[in-house]
Structures are given as C-alpha cells and as structure tokens.
Short mmCIF file of N, CA and C in Angstrom, two decimals:
data_model
loop_
_atom_site.label_atom_id
_atom_site.label_comp_id
_atom_site.label_asym_id
_atom_site.label_seq_id
_atom_site.Cartn_x
_atom_site.Cartn_y
_atom_site.Cartn_z
N UNK P 181 0.87 -1.30 -0.23
CA UNK P 181 -0.24 -0.16 0.09
C UNK P 181 0.99 1.17 0.70
N UNK P 182 -0.22 2.61 -0.75
CA UNK P 182 0.73 3.83 -0.35
C UNK P 182 0.71 4.55 0.56
N UNK P 183 1.35 4.81 1.17
CA UNK P 183 1.22 6.39 2.68
C UNK P 183 2.34 7.77 1.30
N UNK P 184 2.18 8.71 1.97
CA UNK P 184 2.64 10.12 2.28
C UNK P 184 3.48 10.10 3.73
N UNK P 185 3.87 10.11 3.63
CA UNK P 185 5.85 10.26 4.13
C UNK P 185 5.41 11.66 4.97
N UNK P 186 6.00 12.19 6.28
CA UNK P 186 5.91 13.97 6.81
C UNK P 186 6.44 14.52 5.99
N UNK P 187 7.63 14.38 4.89
CA UNK P 187 7.95 15.06 3.95
C UNK P 187 7.02 15.26 2.56
N UNK P 188 6.00 14.82 2.58
CA UNK P 188 5.38 14.78 1.67
C UNK P 188 5.39 13.86 0.28
N UNK P 189 6.76 13.40 0.02
CA UNK P 189 6.72 12.39 -0.79
C UNK P 189 6.15 11.39 -0.25
N UNK P 190 5.59 10.46 -1.79
CA UNK P 190 4.74 8.70 -1.12
C UNK P 190 6.26 7.45 -0.51
N UNK P 191 5.33 7.10 0.40
CA UNK P 191 6.08 5.94 0.74
C UNK P 191 5.10 4.69 0.06
N UNK P 192 5.97 3.04 0.32
CA UNK P 192 5.11 2.35 -0.23
C UNK P 192 5.22 1.02 1.50
N UNK P 193 4.84 0.51 1.25
CA UNK P 193 4.69 -0.66 2.20
C UNK P 193 3.55 -1.97 1.85
N UNK P 194 4.14 -3.53 2.61
CA UNK P 194 3.74 -3.97 2.23
C UNK P 194 2.60 -4.63 3.45
N UNK P 195 1.77 -5.80 3.86
CA UNK P 195 1.57 -6.25 4.90
C UNK P 195 2.36 -6.40 6.06
N UNK P 196 3.42 -6.30 5.32
CA UNK P 196 4.55 -5.89 7.04
C UNK P 196 4.09 -5.24 7.83
N UNK P 197 4.23 -4.03 6.76
CA UNK P 197 4.05 -2.71 7.73
C UNK P 197 2.87 -1.80 8.12
N UNK P 198 2.07 -2.77 8.13
CA UNK P 198 1.07 -2.23 8.90
C UNK P 198 0.25 -2.60 9.67
N UNK P 199 1.61 -4.05 10.85
CA UNK P 199 1.54 -4.53 11.69
C UNK P 199 1.70 -3.34 13.05
N UNK P 200 3.68 -2.65 12.05
CA UNK P 200 4.18 -1.60 12.94
C UNK P 200 3.16 -0.55 13.37
N UNK P 201 2.99 0.17 12.18
CA UNK P 201 1.87 1.17 12.02
C UNK P 201 1.04 0.78 12.66
N UNK P 202 0.08 0.09 13.51
CA UNK P 202 -0.96 0.13 14.30
C UNK P 202 -0.49 -0.14 15.42
N UNK P 203 0.92 -1.64 15.69
CA UNK P 203 1.65 -0.10 16.93
C UNK P 203 1.79 0.22 17.75
N UNK P 204 1.99 1.11 16.78
CA UNK P 204 3.07 3.01 16.55
C UNK P 204 1.89 3.41 17.71
N UNK P 205 0.49 3.45 16.08
CA UNK P 205 -0.60 3.91 16.94
C UNK P 205 -1.31 3.60 17.50
N UNK P 206 -1.38 2.18 18.44
CA UNK P 206 -2.30 1.87 18.91
C UNK P 206 -3.56 1.14 18.26
N UNK P 207 -3.46 1.46 17.93
CA UNK P 207 -5.34 1.29 16.75
C UNK P 207 -4.95 -0.31 16.34
N UNK P 208 -6.84 -1.14 16.66
CA UNK P 208 -6.41 -1.56 16.95
C UNK P 208 -7.52 -2.08 15.35
N UNK P 209 -8.01 -1.76 14.85
CA UNK P 209 -9.34 -0.84 13.62
C UNK P 209 -7.98 -1.15 12.17
N UNK P 210 -8.07 -1.50 10.99
CA UNK P 210 -7.10 -2.19 9.99
C UNK P 210 -7.72 -0.94 9.20
N UNK P 211 -8.44 -0.83 9.07
CA UNK P 211 -9.90 -0.10 8.31
C UNK P 211 -9.32 1.31 8.45
N UNK P 212 -8.88 1.39 9.91
CA UNK P 212 -9.15 3.05 10.49
C UNK P 212 -7.82 3.44 9.90
N UNK P 213 -6.62 2.81 10.59
CA UNK P 213 -5.37 2.84 9.48
C UNK P 213 -4.87 2.82 8.58
N UNK P 214 -5.77 2.15 7.80
CA UNK P 214 -5.52 2.49 6.96
C UNK P 214 -6.11 3.73 6.18
N UNK P 215 -7.04 3.12 6.14
CA UNK P 215 -7.93 4.58 5.85
C UNK P 215 -7.02 5.86 6.13
N UNK P 216 -6.39 5.86 7.63
CA UNK P 216 -5.10 7.40 8.50
C UNK P 216 -3.55 7.43 7.22
N UNK P 217 -3.43 5.92 6.22
CA UNK P 217 -3.17 6.21 6.02
C UNK P 217 -2.16 6.55 4.47
N UNK P 218 -3.66 6.21 3.60
CA UNK P 218 -4.08 6.61 2.72
C UNK P 218 -4.89 7.79 2.55
N UNK P 219 -5.25 9.04 3.32
CA UNK P 219 -5.50 10.43 4.00
C UNK P 219 -4.88 11.20 3.14
N UNK P 220 -2.99 11.47 2.61
CA UNK P 220 -2.54 11.55 2.45
C UNK P 220 -2.00 13.51 3.30
N UNK P 221 -2.74 12.80 4.19
CA UNK P 221 -1.95 14.14 5.52
C UNK P 221 -0.70 13.99 5.67
N UNK P 222 -0.81 14.91 6.68
CA UNK P 222 1.59 14.73 7.48
C UNK P 222 0.92 13.53 8.00
N UNK P 223 2.38 12.73 8.65
CA UNK P 223 2.91 11.91 9.80
C UNK P 223 2.11 12.82 10.91
N UNK P 224 2.28 14.01 11.06
CA UNK P 224 2.49 14.83 11.97
C UNK P 224 -0.21 14.45 12.04
N UNK P 225 0.01 15.11 10.74
CA UNK P 225 -1.81 15.27 10.97
C UNK P 225 -2.03 14.34 11.71
N UNK P 226 -1.55 12.43 10.98
CA UNK P 226 -2.01 11.52 11.66
C UNK P 226 -1.57 11.27 12.32
N UNK P 227 -0.52 11.28 12.89
CA UNK P 227 -0.45 10.72 14.64
C UNK P 227 -1.41 12.02 15.84
N UNK P 228 -2.00 13.19 14.46
CA UNK P 228 -2.72 14.48 15.95
C UNK P 228 -4.20 12.91 15.84
N UNK P 229 -4.66 12.33 14.22
CA UNK P 229 -5.76 12.12 14.54
C UNK P 229 -6.17 11.25 15.71
N UNK P 230 -4.27 10.76 15.55
CA UNK P 230 -4.42 9.11 15.79
C UNK P 230 -4.78 9.00 17.68
N UNK P 231 -4.42 10.44 17.98
CA UNK P 231 -4.85 9.81 19.33
C UNK P 231 -5.38 10.41 19.35
N UNK P 232 -6.61 11.15 18.78
CA UNK P 232 -7.60 11.82 19.37
C UNK P 232 -8.76 10.47 19.19
N UNK P 233 -8.47 9.47 18.17
CA UNK P 233 -8.85 7.54 17.54
C UNK P 233 -8.77 7.55 19.24
N UNK P 234 -7.52 7.25 19.73
CA UNK P 234 -7.09 5.90 21.27
C UNK P 234 -7.99 6.67 22.48
N UNK P 235 -7.74 8.03 21.88
CA UNK P 235 -8.65 8.81 23.47
C UNK P 235 -10.27 8.47 23.16
N UNK P 236 -10.29 8.10 22.20
CA UNK P 236 -12.15 8.20 21.67
C UNK P 236 -11.86 6.89 22.22
N UNK P 237 -11.18 6.60 22.03
CA UNK P 237 -11.87 4.54 22.30
C UNK P 237 -11.31 3.78 23.69
N UNK P 238 -10.58 4.95 24.59
CA UNK P 238 -10.42 4.44 25.56
C UNK P 238 -10.97 4.55 26.54
N UNK P 239 -12.08 5.38 26.18
CA UNK P 239 -13.52 6.79 27.15
C UNK P 239 -14.47 5.13 26.52
N UNK P 240 -14.26 4.67 25.02
CA UNK P 240 -15.56 4.42 24.87
C UNK P 240 -15.26 2.53 25.39
N UNK P 241 -14.25 2.02 25.73
CA UNK P 241 -14.08 0.43 26.55
C UNK P 241 -14.38 0.95 27.77
N UNK P 242 -13.73 2.05 28.81
CA UNK P 242 -14.61 2.94 30.51
C UNK P 242 -15.63 2.48 30.66
N UNK P 243 -16.90 3.63 29.54
CA UNK P 243 -17.82 3.72 29.48
C UNK P 243 -19.12 3.08 29.08
N UNK P 244 -18.52 2.42 28.24
CA UNK P 244 -19.56 1.69 27.50
C UNK P 244 -20.32 2.60 25.98
N UNK P 245 -21.05 1.85 24.67
CA UNK P 245 -21.28 2.69 23.67
C UNK P 245 -22.43 3.80 24.44
N UNK P 246 -22.61 3.12 24.99
CA UNK P 246 -24.01 4.71 25.83
C UNK P 246 -24.20 5.34 27.25
N UNK P 247 -23.67 6.71 26.69
CA UNK P 247 -24.09 7.36 28.39
C UNK P 247 -25.73 7.77 28.34
N UNK P 248 -26.31 7.58 29.46
CA UNK P 248 -27.79 7.43 29.74
C UNK P 248 -27.95 8.60 30.98
N UNK P 249 -28.60 9.36 31.34
CA UNK P 249 -28.88 10.18 32.73
C UNK P 249 -30.06 9.26 33.35
N UNK P 250 -29.85 9.52 34.46
CA UNK P 250 -31.04 8.71 35.24
C UNK P 250 -32.52 9.51 34.61
N UNK P 251 -32.31 10.24 34.18
CA UNK P 251 -34.14 10.44 33.24
C UNK P 251 -34.51 10.32 32.65
N UNK P 252 -33.03 9.14 31.54
CA UNK P 252 -33.50 8.77 30.37
C UNK P 252 -32.65 9.41 29.24
N UNK P 253 -32.52 10.25 29.16
CA UNK P 253 -31.69 11.03 28.10
C UNK P 253 -30.44 10.70 28.09
N UNK P 254 -30.25 10.02 26.81
CA UNK P 254 -28.96 9.81 25.83
C UNK P 254 -28.25 10.69 25.89
N UNK P 255 -26.96 11.70 25.87
CA UNK P 255 -26.12 12.29 26.20
C UNK P 255 -24.66 11.26 25.41
N UNK P 256 -25.17 11.04 24.91
CA UNK P 256 -23.47 10.09 23.84
C UNK P 256 -23.61 8.97 23.44
N UNK P 257 -23.80 8.57 22.65
CA UNK P 257 -23.29 7.42 22.30
C UNK P 257 -21.82 7.17 21.57
N UNK P 258 -20.80 6.70 21.90
CA UNK P 258 -18.84 6.34 21.48
C UNK P 258 -18.81 4.30 20.65
N UNK P 259 -19.37 3.78 20.72
CA UNK P 259 -19.71 3.54 19.36
C UNK P 259 -19.60 3.49 17.86
N UNK P 260 -19.19 3.00 17.39
CA UNK P 260 -19.20 2.57 15.50
C UNK P 260 -19.46 1.48 14.70
N UNK P 261 -20.95 0.86 15.78
CA UNK P 261 -21.22 -0.37 14.36
C UNK P 261 -22.01 0.33 13.03
N UNK P 262 -22.14 -0.72 12.63
CA UNK P 262 -22.88 0.15 11.53
C UNK P 262 -24.82 0.76 11.67
N UNK P 263 -25.24 -0.19 12.26
CA UNK P 263 -26.68 -0.62 12.71
C UNK P 263 -26.30 -0.52 14.00
N UNK P 264 -27.08 0.68 14.85
CA UNK P 264 -27.58 1.06 15.74
C UNK P 264 -29.03 1.08 16.43
N UNK P 265 -29.86 0.34 17.99
CA UNK P 265 -30.76 0.68 17.76
C UNK P 265 -30.67 0.83 19.03
N UNK P 266 -30.80 2.25 19.51
CA UNK P 266 -31.89 3.43 20.20
C UNK P 266 -31.38 1.97 21.74
N UNK P 267 -31.27 1.66 23.19
CA UNK P 267 -31.52 0.87 23.74
C UNK P 267 -33.18 1.75 24.63
N UNK P 268 -34.01 1.10 24.87
CA UNK P 268 -35.00 0.71 25.15
C UNK P 268 -35.47 1.49 26.66
N UNK P 269 -34.63 2.08 27.17
CA UNK P 269 -34.74 3.01 28.91
C UNK P 269 -34.91 4.04 28.53
N UNK P 270 -34.90 5.10 26.87
CA UNK P 270 -33.18 5.90 26.00
C UNK P 270 -35.60 7.28 26.85
N UNK P 271 -35.72 7.91 27.24
CA UNK P 271 -37.37 8.80 26.49
C UNK P 271 -36.54 9.86 25.97
N UNK P 272 -34.95 10.40 25.90
CA UNK P 272 -35.44 11.27 25.08
C UNK P 272 -33.25 11.59 24.65
N UNK P 273 -33.35 11.92 23.06
CA UNK P 273 -32.40 12.55 22.06
C UNK P 273 -31.33 13.22 22.64
N UNK P 274 -30.89 13.21 22.48
CA UNK P 274 -29.90 14.69 23.05
C UNK P 274 -28.85 15.57 22.79
N UNK P 275 -28.99 16.26 23.13
CA UNK P 275 -28.23 17.12 21.50
C UNK P 275 -26.72 16.57 21.98
N UNK P 276 -26.09 16.74 19.62
CA UNK P 276 -25.44 16.19 19.45
C UNK P 276 -24.81 14.38 20.07
N UNK P 277 -25.52 13.87 20.56
CA UNK P 277 -26.03 12.38 21.25
C UNK P 277 -24.86 12.06 19.54
N UNK P 278 -24.65 12.12 19.16
CA UNK P 278 -24.29 10.69 17.64
C UNK P 278 -23.22 11.95 16.81
N UNK P 279 -22.92 12.70 17.66
CA UNK P 279 -21.39 13.92 16.53
C UNK P 279 -21.13 14.47 17.58
N UNK P 280 -19.33 14.86 17.34
CA UNK P 280 -18.07 15.06 17.77
C UNK P 280 -18.26 16.29 16.74
N UNK P 281 -18.77 17.28 17.36
CA UNK P 281 -19.81 18.96 16.90
C UNK P 281 -17.92 19.43 17.12
N UNK P 282 -16.84 19.30 17.85
CA UNK P 282 -15.96 19.69 17.30
C UNK P 282 -14.71 19.33 16.04
N UNK P 283 -15.17 17.81 15.75
CA UNK P 283 -14.98 17.39 14.48
C UNK P 283 -15.77 18.09 13.15
N UNK P 284 -17.50 18.05 13.50
CA UNK P 284 -17.60 18.95 12.37
C UNK P 284 -16.82 20.10 12.09
N UNK P 285 -16.77 21.12 13.02
CA UNK P 285 -15.93 22.49 12.77
C UNK P 285 -14.49 22.25 11.83
N UNK P 286 -14.58 21.03 12.47
CA UNK P 286 -12.91 20.86 11.69
C UNK P 286 -12.78 20.33 10.38
N UNK P 287 -13.44 19.97 10.01
CA UNK P 287 -14.66 19.61 8.61
C UNK P 287 -14.63 20.98 7.70
N UNK P 288 -16.15 21.61 8.36
CA UNK P 288 -16.23 22.72 8.10
C UNK P 288 -15.38 23.42 7.66
N UNK P 289 -14.55 23.95 8.55
CA UNK P 289 -13.55 24.57 8.56
C UNK P 289 -11.94 25.11 7.82
N UNK P 290 -12.43 23.86 8.29
CA UNK P 290 -10.10 23.90 8.04
C UNK P 290 -9.94 22.86 7.35
N UNK P 291 -11.18 22.02 6.69
CA UNK P 291 -11.24 21.62 4.79
C UNK P 291 -10.00 19.92 5.38
N UNK P 292 -10.98 19.85 7.20
CA UNK P 292 -10.26 17.78 7.22
C UNK P 292 -11.11 17.37 7.15
N UNK P 293 -10.52 16.18 7.28
CA UNK P 293 -11.50 14.84 6.83
C UNK P 293 -12.43 14.67 8.27
N UNK P 294 -13.15 14.16 8.36
CA UNK P 294 -14.33 13.88 8.75
C UNK P 294 -14.36 12.55 9.44
N UNK P 295 -13.86 12.43 10.96
CA UNK P 295 -14.24 10.69 10.82
C UNK P 295 -15.81 11.08 11.55
N UNK P 296 -16.83 10.88 10.61
CA UNK P 296 -18.24 10.00 10.71
C UNK P 296 -18.06 9.01 11.85
N UNK P 297 -20.01 9.13 11.98
CA UNK P 297 -19.99 7.48 12.17
C UNK P 297 -20.04 7.09 11.55
N UNK P 298 -19.70 5.68 11.10
CA UNK P 298 -20.39 4.42 10.15
C UNK P 298 -21.51 4.68 10.15
N UNK P 299 -22.52 4.16 11.55
CA UNK P 299 -23.81 4.41 11.56
C UNK P 299 -24.57 4.12 10.28
N UNK P 300 -24.46 3.59 9.64
CA UNK P 300 -25.28 3.47 8.30
C UNK P 300 -27.46 3.04 8.92
N UNK P 301 -27.14 1.85 9.08
CA UNK P 301 -28.99 2.37 9.74
C UNK P 301 -29.37 3.08 11.64
N UNK P 302 -30.56 2.99 11.15
CA UNK P 302 -30.61 3.85 13.02
C UNK P 302 -32.26 3.79 14.17
N UNK P 303 -32.42 2.93 14.03
CA UNK P 303 -33.08 2.06 14.70
C UNK P 303 -34.06 3.33 16.20
N UNK P 304 -34.89 3.89 16.64
CA UNK P 304 -35.18 4.16 17.76
C UNK P 304 -36.65 4.36 18.32
N UNK P 305 -37.08 2.53 19.13
CA UNK P 305 -37.18 2.01 19.29
C UNK P 305 -39.06 2.93 20.53
N UNK P 306 -39.70 2.33 20.49
CA UNK P 306 -41.05 2.61 21.15
C UNK P 306 -40.54 3.57 22.74
N UNK P 307 -40.88 4.32 23.25
CA UNK P 307 -40.65 4.57 24.18
C UNK P 307 -39.77 6.15 24.25
N UNK P 308 -39.28 5.91 22.86
CA UNK P 308 -38.22 7.10 23.06
C UNK P 308 -39.31 8.89 22.55
N UNK P 309 -39.60 10.34 23.34
CA UNK P 309 -40.23 11.57 22.93
C UNK P 309 -39.94 12.02 21.90
N UNK P 310 -38.75 12.13 22.23
CA UNK P 310 -38.15 13.26 21.79
C UNK P 310 -36.46 13.17 20.72
N UNK P 311 -36.14 13.94 20.19
CA UNK P 311 -34.92 13.63 19.07
C UNK P 311 -34.31 15.84 19.71
N UNK P 312 -33.14 15.85 20.45
CA UNK P 312 -32.07 16.80 20.21
C UNK P 312 -31.62 17.48 18.69
N UNK P 313 -31.62 18.75 19.32
CA UNK P 313 -31.26 19.20 18.13
C UNK P 313 -29.44 19.05 18.07
N UNK P 314 -29.02 18.64 16.37
CA UNK P 314 -27.71 17.87 16.13
C UNK P 314 -28.04 17.20 17.21
N UNK P 315 -29.07 15.82 16.67
CA UNK P 315 -28.48 14.65 17.41
C UNK P 315 -27.76 13.76 16.22
N UNK P 316 -27.98 13.50 15.05
CA UNK P 316 -27.54 13.00 14.06
C UNK P 316 -26.32 14.22 13.14
N UNK P 317 -26.50 15.15 13.50
CA UNK P 317 -26.37 16.07 12.86
C UNK P 317 -24.45 15.39 12.66
N UNK P 318 -24.81 15.58 11.35
CA UNK P 318 -23.14 14.62 10.41
C UNK P 318 -22.81 13.21 10.75
N UNK P 319 -23.89 12.76 10.56
CA UNK P 319 -23.49 11.35 10.74
C UNK P 319 -23.29 10.49 8.96
N UNK P 320 -22.40 11.29 8.44
CA UNK P 320 -22.02 11.38 6.39
C UNK P 320 -22.71 9.81 6.13
N UNK P 321 -22.82 9.09 6.46
CA UNK P 321 -23.01 7.34 6.65
C UNK P 321 -24.68 6.89 6.83
N UNK P 322 -25.05 7.68 7.40
CA UNK P 322 -26.73 7.46 7.72
C UNK P 322 -27.28 6.67 6.62
N UNK P 323 -28.81 5.63 6.08
CA UNK P 323 -28.63 5.42 5.16
C UNK P 323 -30.66 5.47 5.72
N UNK P 324 -30.96 4.78 6.74
CA UNK P 324 -31.73 4.43 6.92
C UNK P 324 -32.81 4.19 8.08
N UNK P 325 -33.58 5.20 8.17
CA UNK P 325 -33.93 5.73 10.32
C UNK P 325 -34.99 5.46 10.08
N UNK P 326 -35.77 4.16 11.31
CA UNK P 326 -36.15 4.08 11.94
C UNK P 326 -37.36 4.09 13.34
N UNK P 327 -38.31 6.05 12.80
CA UNK P 327 -38.35 5.83 14.45
C UNK P 327 -39.70 5.87 14.64
N UNK P 328 -39.65 4.81 16.15
CA UNK P 328 -41.22 4.99 16.75
C UNK P 328 -42.29 5.80 16.31
N UNK P 329 -43.63 4.99 16.50
CA UNK P 329 -44.17 6.50 16.99
C UNK P 329 -44.49 7.32 18.30
N UNK P 330 -43.66 6.93 18.76
CA UNK P 330 -43.98 7.29 20.43
C UNK P 330 -43.01 8.97 20.26
N UNK P 331 -42.05 9.27 19.06
CA UNK P 331 -41.42 10.65 18.92
C UNK P 331 -42.43 11.34 18.74
N UNK P 332 -42.65 12.09 19.00
CA UNK P 332 -43.31 14.22 19.34
C UNK P 332 -42.88 14.74 18.86
N UNK P 333 -41.33 15.31 18.79
CA UNK P 333 -41.15 16.04 18.28
C UNK P 333 -39.55 15.92 18.00
N UNK P 334 -39.06 16.55 16.83
CA UNK P 334 -37.69 16.74 16.44
C UNK P 334 -37.10 18.24 16.44
N UNK P 335 -36.06 18.48 16.72
CA UNK P 335 -35.29 19.38 17.32
C UNK P 335 -34.92 20.10 16.16
N UNK P 336 -34.67 21.58 15.60
CA UNK P 336 -33.43 21.57 14.81
C UNK P 336 -32.55 20.47 14.97
N UNK P 337 -31.96 20.65 13.70
CA UNK P 337 -30.97 20.16 12.74
C UNK P 337 -30.45 19.35 13.03
N UNK P 338 -31.13 18.14 13.58
CA UNK P 338 -31.55 17.29 14.04
C UNK P 338 -30.55 15.76 13.38
N UNK P 339 -31.74 16.27 11.71
CA UNK P 339 -30.57 15.47 10.81
C UNK P 339 -29.47 15.83 9.77
N UNK P 340 -28.95 18.06 11.08
CA UNK P 340 -28.72 18.53 9.20
C UNK P 340 -27.25 17.64 8.34
N UNK P 341 -27.49 17.12 7.15
CA UNK P 341 -25.24 16.70 6.67
C UNK P 341 -25.47 15.29 6.83
N UNK P 342 -26.24 14.99 7.08
CA UNK P 342 -27.13 13.53 6.80
C UNK P 342 -26.94 13.36 4.39
N UNK P 343 -26.08 13.53 4.52
CA UNK P 343 -25.47 13.50 2.78
C UNK P 343 -26.43 11.84 2.09
N UNK P 344 -25.63 10.73 2.98
CA UNK P 344 -25.89 9.46 2.36
C UNK P 344 -28.47 9.38 3.35
N UNK P 345 -28.35 10.09 3.22
CA UNK P 345 -29.47 9.42 3.43
C UNK P 345 -30.76 10.28 2.99
N UNK P 346 -31.04 9.30 2.05
CA UNK P 346 -32.72 9.44 0.81
C UNK P 346 -34.01 9.38 0.51
N UNK P 347 -34.46 8.87 2.19
CA UNK P 347 -36.19 8.35 2.59
C UNK P 347 -36.04 8.85 3.83
N UNK P 348 -37.20 9.20 4.34
CA UNK P 348 -37.03 9.21 5.72
C UNK P 348 -39.26 9.04 6.17
N UNK P 349 -39.61 7.98 6.54
CA UNK P 349 -41.03 8.10 6.94
C UNK P 349 -40.80 8.85 8.57
N UNK P 350 -41.57 10.14 8.94
CA UNK P 350 -41.39 10.36 10.19
C UNK P 350 -42.70 9.55 10.89
N UNK P 351 -42.76 8.96 12.00
CA UNK P 351 -43.62 9.20 12.75
C UNK P 351 -45.03 9.24 12.73
N UNK P 352 -46.45 8.63 13.39
CA UNK P 352 -47.97 8.81 13.23
C UNK P 352 -47.58 10.54 14.47
N UNK P 353 -46.96 9.37 14.92
CA UNK P 353 -47.24 10.85 15.86
C UNK P 353 -46.74 11.71 16.73
N UNK P 354 -46.13 12.48 15.77
CA UNK P 354 -45.11 13.52 15.42
C UNK P 354 -45.72 14.69 15.47
N UNK P 355 -45.68 15.89 16.09
CA UNK P 355 -46.42 16.97 16.95
C UNK P 355 -45.50 18.65 16.49
N UNK P 356 -44.10 18.25 16.66
CA UNK P 356 -43.71 19.11 16.57
C UNK P 356 -41.74 18.82 14.81
N UNK P 357 -41.29 19.89 14.77
CA UNK P 357 -40.21 19.81 13.84
C UNK P 357 -40.20 20.98 13.43
N UNK P 358 -38.93 21.03 14.13
CA UNK P 358 -37.94 22.22 14.49
C UNK P 358 -37.37 23.05 12.67
N UNK P 359 -37.34 23.75 12.39
CA UNK P 359 -36.60 24.35 11.14
C UNK P 359 -34.41 23.76 11.19
N UNK P 360 -34.36 23.38 10.41
CA UNK P 360 -33.83 22.71 9.44
C UNK P 360 -33.15 21.97 10.09
N UNK P 361 -34.41 21.09 10.85
CA UNK P 361 -33.56 20.00 10.13
C UNK P 361 -33.54 18.83 9.72
N UNK P 362 -33.29 18.86 8.11
CA UNK P 362 -33.30 18.10 6.96
C UNK P 362 -32.40 18.95 6.63
N UNK P 363 -31.12 20.38 6.10
CA UNK P 363 -31.19 20.37 6.18
C UNK P 363 -29.84 20.28 6.24
N UNK P 364 -28.83 20.12 4.41
CA UNK P 364 -27.81 19.73 4.21
C UNK P 364 -28.49 18.73 4.06
N UNK P 365 -28.83 17.86 3.92
CA UNK P 365 -29.17 16.48 3.39
C UNK P 365 -28.88 16.04 2.08
N UNK P 366 -27.66 16.80 1.92
CA UNK P 366 -28.26 16.39 0.03
C UNK P 366 -29.01 15.65 -0.58
N UNK P 367 -28.46 14.76 -1.04
CA UNK P 367 -29.47 13.22 -1.72
C UNK P 367 -31.14 13.34 -1.13
N UNK P 368 -31.37 13.91 0.25
CA UNK P 368 -32.94 13.25 0.89
C UNK P 368 -33.75 13.22 -0.40
N UNK P 369 -35.34 12.58 -0.85
CA UNK P 369 -35.42 13.32 -1.70
C UNK P 369 -37.38 12.98 -1.57
N UNK P 370 -37.20 11.98 -0.18
CA UNK P 370 -38.97 11.99 0.67
C UNK P 370 -38.85 12.11 1.61
N UNK P 371 -39.95 13.13 1.96
CA UNK P 371 -39.96 12.63 3.37
C UNK P 371 -41.75 13.07 3.85
N UNK P 372 -41.94 11.91 4.48
CA UNK P 372 -43.25 12.03 4.96
C UNK P 372 -43.14 13.02 5.76
N UNK P 373 -44.04 13.55 5.75
CA UNK P 373 -44.55 14.50 7.23
C UNK P 373 -46.01 13.95 7.54
N UNK P 374 -46.53 13.65 8.69
CA UNK P 374 -47.65 13.03 9.17
C UNK P 374 -48.65 14.59 9.46
N UNK P 375 -49.92 14.25 9.39
CA UNK P 375 -50.99 15.67 9.40
C UNK P 375 -50.92 16.15 10.61
N UNK P 376 -49.68 15.40 11.61
CA UNK P 376 -50.38 15.97 13.57
C UNK P 376 -49.43 17.08 13.74
N UNK P 377 -48.26 16.89 12.61
CA UNK P 377 -47.66 17.99 12.80
C UNK P 377 -47.85 19.58 12.62
#
C-alpha cells in the first residue's frame, strides 16, 4: 500500500508494514489505520488524528457505547457499529449525542477529513419521545432511519448534513419539527410528514 511521509513524499509498504504502524498508533481497527495512511495527511496530522481516536476508544471501553442519564436522556454515543438500536430505557436523544461538534468544525472550517459515524441504519424504539438539536448531525453514512410512533418532537438541525439519507418516514405521532432539521441532506428525496405536525 502507499502512504504519505512527513516530507510529503509517497511511501510504500507491504503487509508487514501495517502491523508496525498499528502498534505505533495503538489502534486495533485495520480499516481506520488504512484510511489514515491513505488520507494524504502529513505524519503529524495523522498522529494527532490517531491520538484523538485512541482517547475516544479508551473512553468507549471505560464507559460503554451509550451514556444515559437517570432521567433517560441519551447524552452520548461512542460506539462504531453500522447498525444501531437505541436502548429501550431512553426517553430523549440529547443534543449532539451522535456527533463530535469539534470534529464537525474541523471538517467545515479547516476542510479536514471528518471521522464520521460508520452508522448506516438507525432504529429509534418505542419510548423515545424527543430527538434533540444536532442529535444525528453529520452522520455522513446514515442511510436508513426507523422512528417509532412514540416520538413527538424533532429539534432543529437533528439530521443536518446526513448526506447519505435518501428517504425518511416520520412517525404518525409526531407533533413538531423544528427548523433546519434536514438542512444539507443533499440526497434526501422523500420526506413523509404526518398530518399531526
């Protein structure tokens, strides 16, 4: 495989190079390491990105995939699954629960690669009543969302920048959708809004 050296010149490696790179970066996920190597970033940029990823992974192992308050508010998701089901004890999905706002800022302002959630399919089960501001913003890989009828409101910018989302059926019990909920969802073609909104 090819990668970029700190000098900006291209480097080449074989299958024996990858384990050494993984060990140096402390990252077990081969696909993430390969993506970093092929990103074209300098060695220093890759090291900073790998450091951020190591901290996230350590936090995930320590605290689990979901951070949920006693009141049933999902405040943070740290997992890396492609198919995610919100736990049954959640009543509200909190602000920016599935997004790293600092990462979004890096992507938008500095035009850097954003480490988006790998999540492609999301299921919001019965019991969840509210989806908060920026809850799923910039989940660039999100293609399918299943929302239960218990959801009553979706806050502003909840699905902003979900560029892989093409269609969404909103639940019949929905009463309120705030502004810019689907802002910058460039491929969204169909939104079915129930009569009660």
